[in-house]
Amino acid sequence: RFHREGFQEGLAEGSHVGMAEGRRQGALHGARMGSEIGCYLGFALTWHCLLQKCTDEKNSKRIRALDSLIGMIQKFPYEDPTYDKLQEDLEKIRGKFKQVCAMLNIPSDFRIGTEKSSLAF
């Protein structure tokens, strides 16, 4: 009887603690992912505006790559955590970001300001 009661109490406590820990981890990782994607979007929109003034062929290729990155980010399913290709799509966005950085001759792990602030993902 004591074994069964202890098991039931432990199961209930473990379920409660597990749910709380799962929520914390989900919120943390969701915030990191949102911050990363937001950084990519801000980067792409800024460079898109800067390159609009130049009309040579090299810049038109860069603008097309930036348009592609912006489109991928806009189609990303932010509100659906059960989306089965979430990680796959995020990896594609990261790859496109690296491609755009290469086209712009910017290292994809560049630093902004202080050592604590960075865009390395």
PDB file of C-alpha atoms in Angstrom:
ATOM      1  CA  ARG A   1       0.000   0.000   0.000  1.00  0.00           C
ATOM      2  CA  PHE A   2       2.800   2.468   0.935  1.00  0.00           C
ATOM      3  CA  HIS A   3       4.642   1.626  -2.228  1.00  0.00           C
ATOM      4  CA  ARG A   4       1.557   2.359  -4.358  1.00  0.00           C
ATOM      5  CA  GLU A   5       0.772   5.607  -2.493  1.00  0.00           C
ATOM      6  CA  GLY A   6       4.369   6.775  -2.790  1.00  0.00           C
ATOM      7  CA  PHE A   7       4.386   5.949  -6.460  1.00  0.00           C
ATOM      8  CA  GLN A   8       1.176   7.930  -7.056  1.00  0.00           C
ATOM      9  CA  GLU A   9       2.469  10.951  -5.096  1.00  0.00           C
ATOM     10  CA  GLY A  10       5.795  10.842  -6.937  1.00  0.00           C
ATOM     11  CA  LEU A  11       4.065  10.549 -10.293  1.00  0.00           C
ATOM     12  CA  ALA A  12       1.826  13.542  -9.574  1.00  0.00           C
ATOM     13  CA  GLU A  13       4.738  15.662  -8.309  1.00  0.00           C
ATOM     14  CA  GLY A  14       6.960  14.663 -11.226  1.00  0.00           C
ATOM     15  CA  SER A  15       4.250  15.499 -13.744  1.00  0.00           C
ATOM     16  CA  HIS A  16       3.735  18.924 -12.190  1.00  0.00           C
ATOM     17  CA  VAL A  17       7.453  19.736 -12.048  1.00  0.00           C
ATOM     18  CA  GLY A  18       7.981  18.344 -15.558  1.00  0.00           C
ATOM     19  CA  MET A  19       5.245  20.567 -17.015  1.00  0.00           C
ATOM     20  CA  ALA A  20       6.706  23.661 -15.347  1.00  0.00           C
ATOM     21  CA  GLU A  21      10.220  22.826 -16.551  1.00  0.00           C
ATOM     22  CA  GLY A  22       8.901  22.121 -20.056  1.00  0.00           C
ATOM     23  CA  ARG A  23       7.174  25.502 -20.182  1.00  0.00           C
ATOM     24  CA  ARG A  24      10.348  27.260 -19.054  1.00  0.00           C
ATOM     25  CA  GLN A  25      12.483  25.454 -21.621  1.00  0.00           C
ATOM     26  CA  GLY A  26       9.934  26.081 -24.376  1.00  0.00           C
ATOM     27  CA  ALA A  27       9.739  29.783 -23.587  1.00  0.00           C
ATOM     28  CA  LEU A  28      13.533  30.072 -23.471  1.00  0.00           C
ATOM     29  CA  HIS A  29      14.143  28.279 -26.766  1.00  0.00           C
ATOM     30  CA  GLY A  30      11.217  30.034 -28.434  1.00  0.00           C
ATOM     31  CA  ALA A  31      12.620  33.406 -27.384  1.00  0.00           C
ATOM     32  CA  ARG A  32      16.065  32.499 -28.719  1.00  0.00           C
ATOM     33  CA  MET A  33      14.615  31.365 -32.025  1.00  0.00           C
ATOM     34  CA  GLY A  34      12.497  34.506 -32.309  1.00  0.00           C
ATOM     35  CA  SER A  35      15.491  36.688 -31.544  1.00  0.00           C
ATOM     36  CA  GLU A  36      17.606  34.903 -34.135  1.00  0.00           C
ATOM     37  CA  ILE A  37      14.976  35.163 -36.874  1.00  0.00           C
ATOM     38  CA  GLY A  38      14.232  38.788 -35.972  1.00  0.00           C
ATOM     39  CA  CYS A  39      17.915  39.591 -36.303  1.00  0.00           C
ATOM     40  CA  TYR A  40      18.012  37.976 -39.745  1.00  0.00           C
ATOM     41  CA  LEU A  41      14.935  39.916 -40.836  1.00  0.00           C
ATOM     42  CA  GLY A  42      16.313  43.254 -39.609  1.00  0.00           C
ATOM     43  CA  PHE A  43      19.617  42.532 -41.338  1.00  0.00           C
ATOM     44  CA  ALA A  44      17.905  41.619 -44.618  1.00  0.00           C
ATOM     45  CA  LEU A  45      15.526  44.584 -44.613  1.00  0.00           C
ATOM     46  CA  THR A  46      18.340  47.025 -43.853  1.00  0.00           C
ATOM     47  CA  TRP A  47      20.584  45.720 -46.627  1.00  0.00           C
ATOM     48  CA  HIS A  48      17.640  45.590 -49.023  1.00  0.00           C
ATOM     49  CA  CYS A  49      17.032  49.314 -48.429  1.00  0.00           C
ATOM     50  CA  LEU A  50      20.730  50.137 -48.783  1.00  0.00           C
ATOM     51  CA  LEU A  51      21.069  48.276 -52.072  1.00  0.00           C
ATOM     52  CA  GLN A  52      17.927  49.711 -53.683  1.00  0.00           C
ATOM     53  CA  LYS A  53      19.838  52.791 -54.842  1.00  0.00           C
ATOM     54  CA  CYS A  54      22.360  50.776 -56.879  1.00  0.00           C
ATOM     55  CA  THR A  55      21.134  49.134 -60.062  1.00  0.00           C
ATOM     56  CA  ASP A  56      24.132  47.169 -61.351  1.00  0.00           C
ATOM     57  CA  GLU A  57      23.937  43.405 -61.990  1.00  0.00           C
ATOM     58  CA  LYS A  58      25.888  42.444 -58.889  1.00  0.00           C
ATOM     59  CA  ASN A  59      23.485  44.321 -56.635  1.00  0.00           C
ATOM     60  CA  SER A  60      20.428  42.920 -58.399  1.00  0.00           C
ATOM     61  CA  LYS A  61      21.658  39.392 -57.527  1.00  0.00           C
ATOM     62  CA  ARG A  62      22.154  40.489 -53.928  1.00  0.00           C
ATOM     63  CA  ILE A  63      18.677  42.013 -53.828  1.00  0.00           C
ATOM     64  CA  ARG A  64      17.144  38.802 -55.201  1.00  0.00           C
ATOM     65  CA  ALA A  65      18.938  36.789 -52.508  1.00  0.00           C
ATOM     66  CA  LEU A  66      17.730  39.236 -49.852  1.00  0.00           C
ATOM     67  CA  ASP A  67      14.176  38.998 -51.222  1.00  0.00           C
ATOM     68  CA  SER A  68      14.406  35.232 -50.967  1.00  0.00           C
ATOM     69  CA  LEU A  69      15.615  35.435 -47.355  1.00  0.00           C
ATOM     70  CA  ILE A  70      12.860  37.896 -46.436  1.00  0.00           C
ATOM     71  CA  GLY A  71      10.265  35.651 -48.079  1.00  0.00           C
ATOM     72  CA  MET A  72      11.502  32.590 -46.189  1.00  0.00           C
ATOM     73  CA  ILE A  73      11.323  34.475 -42.898  1.00  0.00           C
ATOM     74  CA  GLN A  74       7.836  35.794 -43.629  1.00  0.00           C
ATOM     75  CA  LYS A  75       6.586  32.267 -44.400  1.00  0.00           C
ATOM     76  CA  PHE A  76       8.108  30.807 -41.219  1.00  0.00           C
ATOM     77  CA  PRO A  77       5.336  29.341 -39.006  1.00  0.00           C
ATOM     78  CA  TYR A  78       5.889  31.309 -35.778  1.00  0.00           C
ATOM     79  CA  GLU A  79       2.561  30.379 -34.170  1.00  0.00           C
ATOM     80  CA  ASP A  80       2.684  26.629 -34.855  1.00  0.00           C
ATOM     81  CA  PRO A  81       5.079  24.830 -32.470  1.00  0.00           C
ATOM     82  CA  THR A  82       3.817  21.462 -33.776  1.00  0.00           C
ATOM     83  CA  TYR A  83       4.974  22.206 -37.340  1.00  0.00           C
ATOM     84  CA  ASP A  84       7.000  19.130 -38.243  1.00  0.00           C
ATOM     85  CA  LYS A  85       9.534  20.933 -40.460  1.00  0.00           C
ATOM     86  CA  LEU A  86      10.303  23.763 -38.024  1.00  0.00           C
ATOM     87  CA  GLN A  87      13.989  22.871 -37.574  1.00  0.00           C
ATOM     88  CA  GLU A  88      14.404  22.103 -41.281  1.00  0.00           C
ATOM     89  CA  ASP A  89      13.000  25.500 -42.290  1.00  0.00           C
ATOM     90  CA  LEU A  90      15.130  27.246 -39.670  1.00  0.00           C
ATOM     91  CA  GLU A  91      18.236  25.566 -41.098  1.00  0.00           C
ATOM     92  CA  LYS A  92      17.270  26.746 -44.597  1.00  0.00           C
ATOM     93  CA  ILE A  93      16.928  30.310 -43.296  1.00  0.00           C
ATOM     94  CA  ARG A  94      20.333  30.060 -41.630  1.00  0.00           C
ATOM     95  CA  GLY A  95      21.841  28.769 -44.869  1.00  0.00           C
ATOM     96  CA  LYS A  96      20.291  31.582 -46.909  1.00  0.00           C
ATOM     97  CA  PHE A  97      21.565  34.108 -44.351  1.00  0.00           C
ATOM     98  CA  LYS A  98      25.086  32.727 -44.736  1.00  0.00           C
ATOM     99  CA  GLN A  99      24.758  32.878 -48.520  1.00  0.00           C
ATOM    100  CA  VAL A 100      23.641  36.520 -48.373  1.00  0.00           C
ATOM    101  CA  CYS A 101      26.508  37.357 -46.017  1.00  0.00           C
ATOM    102  CA  ALA A 102      28.958  35.781 -48.468  1.00  0.00           C
ATOM    103  CA  MET A 103      27.483  37.816 -51.327  1.00  0.00           C
ATOM    104  CA  LEU A 104      27.870  40.989 -49.267  1.00  0.00           C
ATOM    105  CA  ASN A 105      31.418  40.054 -48.142  1.00  0.00           C
ATOM    106  CA  ILE A 106      30.336  40.058 -44.486  1.00  0.00           C
ATOM    107  CA  PRO A 107      31.365  37.247 -42.142  1.00  0.00           C
ATOM    108  CA  SER A 108      28.198  35.493 -40.945  1.00  0.00           C
ATOM    109  CA  ASP A 109      29.496  35.478 -37.368  1.00  0.00           C
ATOM    110  CA  PHE A 110      30.307  39.191 -37.230  1.00  0.00           C
ATOM    111  CA  ARG A 111      30.178  41.072 -33.920  1.00  0.00           C
ATOM    112  CA  ILE A 112      28.368  44.295 -33.146  1.00  0.00           C
ATOM    113  CA  GLY A 113      29.624  46.721 -30.509  1.00  0.00           C
ATOM    114  CA  THR A 114      30.871  45.029 -27.349  1.00  0.00           C
ATOM    115  CA  GLU A 115      32.088  41.493 -26.901  1.00  0.00           C
ATOM    116  CA  LYS A 116      28.866  40.492 -25.147  1.00  0.00           C
ATOM    117  CA  SER A 117      26.660  41.482 -28.081  1.00  0.00           C
ATOM    118  CA  SER A 118      26.981  39.260 -31.117  1.00  0.00           C
ATOM    119  CA  LEU A 119      25.116  37.745 -34.019  1.00  0.00           C
ATOM    120  CA  ALA A 120      26.848  34.368 -34.007  1.00  0.00           C
ATOM    121  CA  PHE A 121      24.259  31.590 -34.190  1.00  0.00           C
TER     122      PHE A 121
END
